[in-house]
Short mmCIF file of C-alpha atoms in Angstrom, two decimals:
data_model
loop_
_atom_site.label_atom_id
_atom_site.label_comp_id
_atom_site.label_asym_id
_atom_site.label_seq_id
_atom_site.Cartn_x
_atom_site.Cartn_y
_atom_site.Cartn_z
CA MET A 259 118.29 -38.62 139.53
CA ASN A 260 115.31 -40.33 141.68
CA PHE A 261 114.31 -39.53 145.19
CA LEU A 262 116.22 -42.43 146.70
CA GLU A 263 119.39 -41.42 144.78
CA LYS A 264 119.12 -37.69 146.14
CA LEU A 265 118.71 -38.82 149.52
CA LYS A 266 122.25 -40.76 149.12
CA LYS A 267 124.00 -38.25 147.29
CA LEU A 268 122.85 -35.74 150.14
CA ASP A 269 123.50 -38.63 153.07
CA LEU A 270 120.65 -38.49 154.16
CA ASP A 271 118.87 -41.46 155.22
CA LEU A 272 114.95 -41.96 155.65
CA PRO A 273 113.75 -43.19 159.06
CA THR A 274 110.97 -45.51 160.22
CA PRO A 275 108.25 -44.16 159.46
CA THR A 276 106.54 -43.28 163.26
CA ALA A 277 103.29 -44.60 164.42
CA PRO A 278 100.42 -42.63 165.02
CA GLY A 279 99.78 -41.30 168.87
CA GLY A 280 96.22 -41.86 169.13
CA ASN A 281 92.80 -42.30 167.04
CA TYR A 282 94.24 -41.31 163.96
CA VAL A 283 96.02 -42.20 160.61
CA SER A 284 99.63 -40.75 160.21
CA ILE A 285 98.61 -39.74 156.55
CA ASN A 286 95.70 -39.60 154.65
CA ILE A 287 94.75 -39.03 151.16
CA ARG A 288 91.49 -37.23 149.23
CA ASN A 289 91.46 -37.21 145.87
CA ASP A 290 94.88 -36.48 145.26
CA VAL A 291 95.64 -34.62 147.95
CA ALA A 292 97.81 -36.12 150.98
CA TYR A 293 97.09 -34.66 154.51
CA ILE A 294 100.13 -35.64 156.95
CA ALA A 295 99.56 -35.59 160.70
CA ILE A 296 101.92 -33.99 162.72
CA GLN A 297 105.51 -35.17 162.86
CA PHE A 298 107.95 -34.80 165.59
CA PRO A 299 111.46 -35.29 165.83
CA ILE A 300 111.88 -38.98 166.36
CA LEU A 301 114.64 -40.99 164.62
CA ASN A 302 114.02 -45.11 164.69
CA ASP A 303 111.69 -44.27 168.15
CA GLN A 304 114.15 -41.98 169.52
CA TYR A 305 113.20 -38.57 170.79
CA HIS A 306 115.21 -36.41 170.21
CA TYR A 307 115.09 -31.88 170.51
CA GLN A 308 112.93 -31.92 173.54
CA GLY A 309 112.57 -28.41 175.32
CA ARG A 310 111.58 -24.73 174.78
CA LEU A 311 113.41 -22.73 171.96
CA GLY A 312 115.36 -19.78 173.68
CA GLY A 313 115.39 -22.14 176.88
CA GLU A 314 117.14 -25.71 176.70
CA LEU A 315 116.97 -25.57 172.73
CA SER A 316 118.91 -23.29 170.37
CA THR A 317 117.26 -21.89 167.23
CA ARG A 318 120.00 -23.92 165.33
CA ASP A 319 118.27 -26.78 167.36
CA GLY A 320 115.16 -25.99 166.07
CA TYR A 321 116.81 -26.38 162.70
CA ASN A 322 118.02 -29.24 163.05
CA ALA A 323 114.86 -31.31 164.58
CA LEU A 324 112.30 -29.25 161.84
CA GLY A 325 115.09 -31.45 159.40
CA ILE A 326 114.46 -34.78 161.34
CA CYS A 327 110.75 -33.71 160.99
CA SER A 328 110.81 -33.56 157.18
CA LEU A 329 112.17 -36.19 156.71
CA ASN A 330 109.57 -38.11 158.72
CA VAL A 331 106.76 -36.45 156.43
CA LEU A 332 108.78 -37.68 153.73
CA SER A 333 108.99 -41.11 155.06
CA GLN A 334 105.17 -41.37 155.79
CA ILE A 335 104.67 -40.53 152.29
CA SER A 336 106.82 -43.41 150.77
CA THR A 337 104.31 -45.98 153.08
CA ILE A 338 101.91 -44.87 150.71
CA SER A 339 103.20 -43.92 147.46
CA SER A 340 106.27 -43.66 145.57
CA ILE A 341 107.98 -40.26 146.33
CA ASP A 342 108.38 -40.25 142.54
CA GLN A 343 105.10 -40.11 142.22
CA LEU A 344 105.05 -36.47 144.45
CA VAL A 345 103.62 -33.70 142.18
CA GLY A 346 104.46 -30.94 145.17
CA LEU A 347 104.57 -30.18 148.47
CA ASN A 348 101.50 -27.81 149.24
CA HIS A 349 101.55 -26.20 152.56
CA LEU A 350 103.65 -26.62 156.15
CA ASP A 351 102.26 -26.03 159.48
CA ILE A 352 105.10 -25.53 161.60
CA TYR A 353 104.67 -25.39 165.68
CA TYR A 354 107.05 -24.55 168.27
CA GLN A 355 107.26 -23.99 171.50
CA ALA A 356 109.58 -21.35 173.03
CA THR A 357 110.83 -19.25 175.75
CA ALA A 358 109.00 -15.61 176.18
CA GLY A 359 110.41 -12.93 173.90
CA TRP A 360 112.23 -15.72 171.52
CA ASP A 361 111.35 -14.66 168.24
CA GLU A 362 113.21 -16.46 165.52
CA GLY A 363 110.01 -18.59 163.66
CA ALA A 364 111.35 -17.88 160.13
CA ARG A 365 114.44 -18.65 160.79
CA LEU A 366 113.60 -21.93 162.39
CA ALA A 367 110.71 -22.69 159.80
CA ASP A 368 113.55 -22.93 157.45
CA GLY A 369 114.94 -25.94 158.69
CA ALA A 370 112.16 -28.10 157.21
CA SER A 371 111.87 -25.54 153.96
CA ASP A 372 115.37 -25.94 153.38
CA LEU A 373 115.43 -29.69 153.19
CA PHE A 374 112.46 -30.26 151.49
CA VAL A 375 113.72 -27.93 148.48
CA GLN A 376 117.55 -29.54 149.06
CA VAL A 377 115.62 -32.93 148.18
CA LEU A 378 112.80 -32.71 146.58
CA ALA A 379 113.81 -28.96 144.17
CA ASP A 380 110.86 -27.33 142.89
CA LYS A 381 108.35 -30.10 143.79
CA GLY A 382 109.41 -29.22 147.18
CA ARG A 383 108.48 -25.43 147.31
CA HIS A 384 105.45 -24.68 149.77
CA SER A 385 103.69 -22.25 151.31
CA ARG A 386 104.17 -22.06 155.54
CA ALA A 387 102.31 -21.11 158.36
CA ILE A 388 104.29 -20.86 161.77
CA PHE A 389 102.33 -21.28 164.78
CA GLY A 390 104.10 -20.47 168.86
CA VAL A 391 102.04 -22.75 171.11
CA GLU A 392 101.92 -23.42 175.23
CA ARG A 393 103.11 -26.92 174.17
CA LEU A 394 104.29 -29.80 172.11
CA PRO A 395 103.47 -33.52 172.82
CA LYS A 396 106.13 -35.47 174.96
CA ASN A 397 107.95 -31.80 175.39
CA PHE A 398 109.15 -31.66 171.45
CA GLY A 399 110.38 -28.40 170.82
CA VAL A 400 109.30 -28.70 167.22
CA GLY A 401 106.28 -30.46 165.26
CA LEU A 402 105.33 -30.29 161.65
CA THR A 403 102.34 -31.27 159.19
CA ALA A 404 102.20 -30.77 155.59
CA THR A 405 99.96 -30.93 152.60
CA CYS A 406 101.20 -32.30 149.34
CA THR A 407 99.91 -33.26 146.05
CA ILE A 408 100.65 -37.08 144.80
CA ALA A 409 100.12 -38.46 141.05
CA ASN A 410 98.16 -41.67 140.55
CA THR A 411 96.68 -42.23 143.64
CA SER A 412 94.47 -45.02 142.76
CA LEU A 413 98.22 -46.81 142.77
CA CYS A 414 98.93 -45.82 146.39
CA GLN A 415 99.00 -48.94 148.93
CA THR A 416 97.08 -47.56 151.55
CA CYS A 417 95.69 -44.07 153.24
CA ILE A 418 96.83 -45.49 156.29
CA SER A 419 100.81 -45.69 157.27
CA ALA A 420 102.49 -47.47 159.79
CA GLN A 421 100.04 -49.25 162.41
#
């Protein structure tokens, strides 16, 4: 089953890729490694899950928000290559903003990890780091960056995604 068939089976849609929020590209490839800039819980230009975990947002909200961020990562990859060319996800950096005392980062981060493994199977397994930060742009509760390895990068359309 290819990637798009898997998404359909899981009743998931790939969102429209988000544009960079500044003077950078959303995805960049060096050799066969793709670096995906931070993705936020944005679906088709609509902001979701703004606020602090433990305050306006529950851990479950954060988990779901990271699912959206993960779909945005896949959407960025699809702008330069077929997801079927993905050798594997390498590493995730997960950022969150929370109230003092909130300490459920591992459960939160599973929102990204679970989606990637569900959609990509073994290719979705990865290492990860979790960072609590004072503030994220637009008051998003979470953000996600990723690195992955892509086969045949010479066939990639471009290293710059949606402008």
